Amino acid sequence: MIFEKVGLFLLLAFSVFLVNFITRRNTLSKDNTYAMFLFMMFLVLFPTILVNTKIIISNFFLLLALRRLISLQSLITPKEKIFDASFWIFAAALFHFWCIIYIILVFISIIFHVSRDYRNWIIPFIAFFAMVSMYAMVVLLFGNELFYDLYAEMRISFDFTYFENVYQNIALAVFSSIAILFAVAQIGMLSSKPLNLHSSYKKVVFSFLIGVGIYVLSADKNNSFLAFTFAPLAIMGANFMESQKVKWVKESIMALIVIITMFLFFSQL
């Protein structure tokens, strides 16, 4: 149990730094750590994530996929990046099935960058068969229980009455308000961004919408399923923070986020 908790903590820590790497390496924001800060605040806002092993693992795999898809704009080794991203998405789907709809982002990225080469459209299917083959081997080695667990998640539910206390409901309302603010601001600022980065910002927006779709479709919901929206929302939030030219306004927004997050975190325990 101790090794498992330490492993999950390290995976969460690596996810935080991976969000920072994606943001800064692809110049999605200026030289700051706003994206990393916001990602950590979102994790704290929903403490149920900290005990949901499958969500932590699947979200980490999706971050690896997002990293490859955003870097596709460089057009360096695009086929390898498409395969890697598709493979990580299918790996994430083994831990939370509805992560499979993230594959939509792969095809969106192909349309943006390398749609003329028909072979690029085939690569995601190759990655799918590679993952299925590996999964079949694991099932044969360790038993059918793994298959039944995955099959049990292949359900759609629109039941949102899962809250254990009123503070979980408030946390969702606060997060939804922040999400709408950051998303609308990002779409509004798109025209002012460098032209060569437009496709990357669009992929971030689509990634957020797909994350919302995963949350909506998933059965046995809880707030931890919102984790799939954290990374793209943190990137959009970093751009929103940069757009605030008055220093005290920027610091006030950050302080308010910290105060509300910490209050709701301890209220939900």
Coordinates of C-alpha atoms in Angstrom, one line a residue:
M1 CA 0.0 0.0 0.0
I2 CA 2.8 2.4 0.8
F3 CA 4.6 1.7 -2.4
E4 CA 1.3 2.2 -4.3
K5 CA 0.7 5.6 -2.7
V6 CA 4.2 6.7 -3.3
G7 CA 4.0 5.6 -6.9
L8 CA 0.7 7.5 -7.4
F9 CA 2.2 10.6 -5.8
L10 CA 5.2 10.5 -8.1
L11 CA 2.9 10.0 -11.1
L12 CA 0.9 13.1 -10.0
A13 CA 4.1 15.1 -9.5
F14 CA 5.4 14.1 -12.9
S15 CA 2.0 15.0 -14.4
V16 CA 2.3 18.5 -13.0
F17 CA 5.8 19.0 -14.5
L18 CA 4.7 17.4 -17.8
V19 CA 2.0 20.1 -18.1
N20 CA 4.6 22.8 -17.5
F21 CA 6.9 21.1 -20.1
I22 CA 4.1 21.0 -22.7
T23 CA 3.2 24.6 -22.2
R24 CA 6.7 26.0 -22.3
R25 CA 8.3 23.7 -24.9
N26 CA 5.6 24.6 -27.4
T27 CA 5.5 28.3 -26.4
L28 CA 1.8 28.1 -25.5
S29 CA 2.5 30.7 -22.8
K30 CA 5.3 33.0 -21.8
D31 CA 8.2 32.0 -19.5
N32 CA 6.1 31.4 -16.3
T33 CA 4.6 28.6 -14.3
Y34 CA 0.9 29.7 -14.3
A35 CA -0.1 26.4 -16.1
M36 CA 1.6 24.3 -13.5
F37 CA 0.1 26.4 -10.6
L38 CA -3.4 26.1 -12.0
F39 CA -3.1 22.4 -12.6
M40 CA -2.0 21.8 -9.0
M41 CA -4.9 24.0 -7.8
F42 CA -7.4 21.9 -9.8
L43 CA -6.0 18.7 -8.3
V44 CA -6.4 20.1 -4.8
L45 CA -9.9 21.3 -5.6
F46 CA -11.1 17.7 -6.1
P47 CA -9.5 15.5 -3.4
T48 CA -11.3 12.4 -4.8
I49 CA -8.7 12.4 -7.6
L50 CA -6.0 11.6 -5.0
V51 CA -7.5 8.2 -4.3
N52 CA -8.6 7.3 -7.8
T53 CA -5.7 5.2 -9.2
K54 CA -7.2 4.6 -12.6
I55 CA -8.0 8.2 -13.3
I56 CA -4.4 9.3 -12.3
I57 CA -2.9 6.7 -14.6
S58 CA -5.2 7.3 -17.6
N59 CA -4.8 11.1 -17.3
F60 CA -1.0 10.7 -17.3
F61 CA -1.2 8.7 -20.5
L62 CA -3.4 11.3 -22.1
L63 CA -0.9 14.0 -21.1
L64 CA 1.8 12.0 -23.0
A65 CA -0.5 11.8 -26.0
L66 CA -1.2 15.6 -25.8
R67 CA 2.5 16.3 -25.7
R68 CA 3.0 14.4 -29.0
L69 CA 0.0 15.9 -30.7
I70 CA 0.9 19.5 -29.9
S71 CA 4.5 19.0 -31.0
L72 CA 3.2 17.7 -34.4
Q73 CA 3.2 21.3 -35.5
S74 CA 7.0 21.1 -36.1
L75 CA 6.3 18.4 -38.8
I76 CA 9.4 16.5 -37.5
T77 CA 8.7 12.7 -37.6
P78 CA 4.9 13.1 -37.8
K79 CA 4.2 9.4 -38.3
E80 CA 6.0 8.5 -35.1
K81 CA 4.2 11.2 -33.2
I82 CA 0.8 10.1 -34.5
F83 CA 1.5 6.5 -33.5
D84 CA 2.8 7.4 -30.1
A85 CA -0.2 9.6 -29.3
S86 CA -2.7 7.0 -30.5
F87 CA -0.9 4.3 -28.5
W88 CA -1.0 6.3 -25.3
I89 CA -4.7 7.1 -25.8
F90 CA -5.6 3.4 -26.2
A91 CA -3.4 2.7 -23.1
A92 CA -5.4 5.3 -21.2
A93 CA -8.7 3.6 -22.4
L94 CA -7.6 0.4 -20.7
F95 CA -7.8 2.2 -17.3
H96 CA -10.9 4.4 -18.1
F97 CA -12.7 3.3 -21.3
W98 CA -14.2 6.6 -22.4
C99 CA -10.7 8.0 -22.8
I100 CA -10.9 6.3 -26.2
I101 CA -12.8 9.3 -27.6
Y102 CA -9.6 11.3 -27.2
I103 CA -8.6 9.6 -30.5
I104 CA -10.7 12.3 -32.1
L105 CA -7.9 14.8 -31.3
V106 CA -5.5 12.6 -33.3
F107 CA -7.6 12.9 -36.4
I108 CA -8.0 16.6 -35.8
S109 CA -4.3 17.0 -35.6
I110 CA -3.9 15.0 -38.8
I111 CA -6.3 17.4 -40.5
F112 CA -4.4 20.4 -39.3
H113 CA -0.9 19.2 -40.3
V114 CA -0.5 16.1 -42.4
S115 CA -3.8 15.2 -44.1
R116 CA -2.4 14.9 -47.6
D117 CA -0.5 11.7 -46.8
Y118 CA -3.1 8.9 -46.6
R119 CA -0.7 6.7 -44.5
N120 CA -1.1 9.1 -41.6
W121 CA -4.8 8.2 -41.4
I122 CA -4.0 4.5 -41.1
I123 CA -1.4 4.9 -38.3
P124 CA -4.0 5.2 -35.4
F125 CA -5.6 1.9 -36.5
I126 CA -2.1 0.3 -36.4
A127 CA -1.6 1.6 -32.9
F128 CA -5.1 0.2 -31.9
F129 CA -4.2 -3.3 -33.1
A130 CA -0.8 -3.1 -31.4
M131 CA -2.5 -2.2 -28.1
V132 CA -5.2 -4.9 -28.5
S133 CA -2.6 -7.5 -29.1
M134 CA -0.7 -6.5 -26.0
Y135 CA -3.9 -6.4 -23.9
A136 CA -4.9 -9.8 -25.2
M137 CA -1.6 -11.2 -24.0
V138 CA -2.0 -9.7 -20.6
V139 CA -5.5 -11.1 -20.3
L140 CA -4.3 -14.6 -21.2
L141 CA -1.6 -14.4 -18.6
F142 CA -3.6 -12.9 -15.7
G143 CA -7.1 -14.0 -16.4
N144 CA -10.4 -12.6 -17.7
E145 CA -11.0 -10.4 -14.8
L146 CA -9.2 -7.6 -16.5
F147 CA -11.5 -7.9 -19.5
Y148 CA -14.6 -7.9 -17.4
D149 CA -13.4 -4.7 -15.5
L150 CA -12.9 -3.0 -18.8
Y151 CA -16.3 -4.2 -20.2
A152 CA -18.0 -2.9 -17.0
E153 CA -16.8 0.6 -17.9
M154 CA -18.3 0.5 -21.4
R155 CA -21.5 2.1 -20.1
I156 CA -22.9 5.6 -20.7
S157 CA -24.6 7.4 -17.8
F158 CA -26.0 11.0 -17.6
D159 CA -26.6 10.8 -13.9
F160 CA -25.0 13.8 -12.2
T161 CA -26.5 13.2 -8.7
Y162 CA -23.4 11.6 -7.2
F163 CA -22.4 14.3 -4.7
E164 CA -21.6 13.0 -1.2
N165 CA -21.8 16.5 0.4
V166 CA -22.8 20.0 -0.6
Y167 CA -19.1 21.1 -0.9
Q168 CA -18.5 18.7 -3.8
N169 CA -21.4 20.4 -5.5
I170 CA -19.9 23.9 -4.8
A171 CA -16.5 22.7 -6.0
L172 CA -18.0 21.6 -9.3
A173 CA -19.9 25.0 -9.6
V174 CA -16.7 27.0 -9.0
F175 CA -14.7 24.8 -11.4
S176 CA -17.3 25.2 -14.1
S177 CA -17.3 29.0 -13.7
I178 CA -13.5 29.1 -14.0
A179 CA -13.6 26.7 -17.0
I180 CA -16.1 28.9 -18.9
L181 CA -14.1 32.0 -18.1
F182 CA -10.8 30.5 -19.3
A183 CA -12.3 28.9 -22.4
V184 CA -14.1 31.9 -23.6
A185 CA -11.1 34.1 -23.0
Q186 CA -8.8 31.7 -24.9
I187 CA -11.2 31.6 -27.9
G188 CA -11.4 35.4 -27.8
M189 CA -7.6 35.8 -27.7
L190 CA -6.9 33.3 -30.5
S191 CA -6.8 36.0 -33.2
S192 CA -4.1 37.9 -31.3
K193 CA -1.8 34.8 -31.1
P194 CA 0.9 34.1 -33.7
L195 CA -0.5 32.4 -36.8
N196 CA 1.8 29.4 -36.5
L197 CA 0.4 28.6 -33.0
H198 CA -3.2 28.8 -33.9
S199 CA -3.5 25.0 -34.6
S200 CA -1.8 24.3 -31.2
Y201 CA -4.3 26.5 -29.3
K202 CA -7.2 24.9 -31.2
K203 CA -6.0 21.5 -30.2
V204 CA -5.9 22.7 -26.5
V205 CA -9.5 23.9 -26.8
F206 CA -10.6 20.6 -28.5
S207 CA -8.7 18.6 -25.8
F208 CA -10.7 20.5 -23.1
L209 CA -14.0 19.8 -24.9
I210 CA -13.1 16.1 -25.3
G211 CA -12.2 15.9 -21.6
V212 CA -15.7 17.3 -20.8
G213 CA -17.1 14.7 -23.1
I214 CA -15.3 11.9 -21.2
Y215 CA -16.8 13.2 -17.9
V216 CA -20.3 13.5 -19.3
L217 CA -20.3 10.0 -20.9
S218 CA -18.7 8.1 -18.0
A219 CA -20.8 5.9 -15.7
D220 CA -20.4 5.9 -11.9
K221 CA -19.4 9.6 -12.0
N222 CA -17.5 11.5 -9.5
N223 CA -15.6 14.8 -9.6
S224 CA -12.3 13.0 -10.2
F225 CA -13.4 12.4 -13.8
L226 CA -12.9 16.1 -14.4
A227 CA -9.1 15.5 -14.3
F228 CA -9.1 15.0 -18.1
T229 CA -9.9 18.7 -18.5
F230 CA -7.3 20.0 -16.1
A231 CA -4.2 20.2 -18.4
P232 CA -5.9 22.1 -21.3
L233 CA -7.8 24.3 -18.9
A234 CA -4.5 25.1 -17.1
I235 CA -2.9 26.1 -20.4
M236 CA -5.9 28.3 -21.3
G237 CA -5.8 29.8 -17.7
A238 CA -2.1 30.6 -18.1
N239 CA -2.9 32.7 -21.2
F240 CA -5.7 34.4 -19.3
M241 CA -3.4 35.3 -16.5
E242 CA -0.9 36.7 -18.9
S243 CA -3.6 38.9 -20.5
Q244 CA -4.1 40.7 -17.2
K245 CA -1.7 43.7 -17.5
V246 CA -2.4 45.1 -14.0
K247 CA -0.2 43.3 -11.5
W248 CA -2.5 43.6 -8.5
V249 CA -5.4 42.2 -10.5
K250 CA -3.3 39.2 -11.5
E251 CA -2.1 38.6 -8.0
S252 CA -5.7 39.0 -6.6
I253 CA -7.0 36.4 -9.0
M254 CA -4.3 34.0 -8.0
A255 CA -4.9 34.6 -4.2
L256 CA -8.6 34.2 -4.7
I257 CA -8.1 30.8 -6.4
V258 CA -5.8 29.6 -3.7
I259 CA -8.2 30.7 -0.9
I260 CA -11.3 29.1 -2.5
T261 CA -9.4 25.9 -3.4
M262 CA -8.0 25.3 0.0
F263 CA -11.4 26.1 1.7
L264 CA -13.2 23.6 -0.5
F265 CA -10.4 21.0 -0.2
F266 CA -10.7 20.8 3.6
S267 CA -14.5 21.1 3.4
Q268 CA -14.7 17.9 1.3
L269 CA -12.5 15.8 3.5

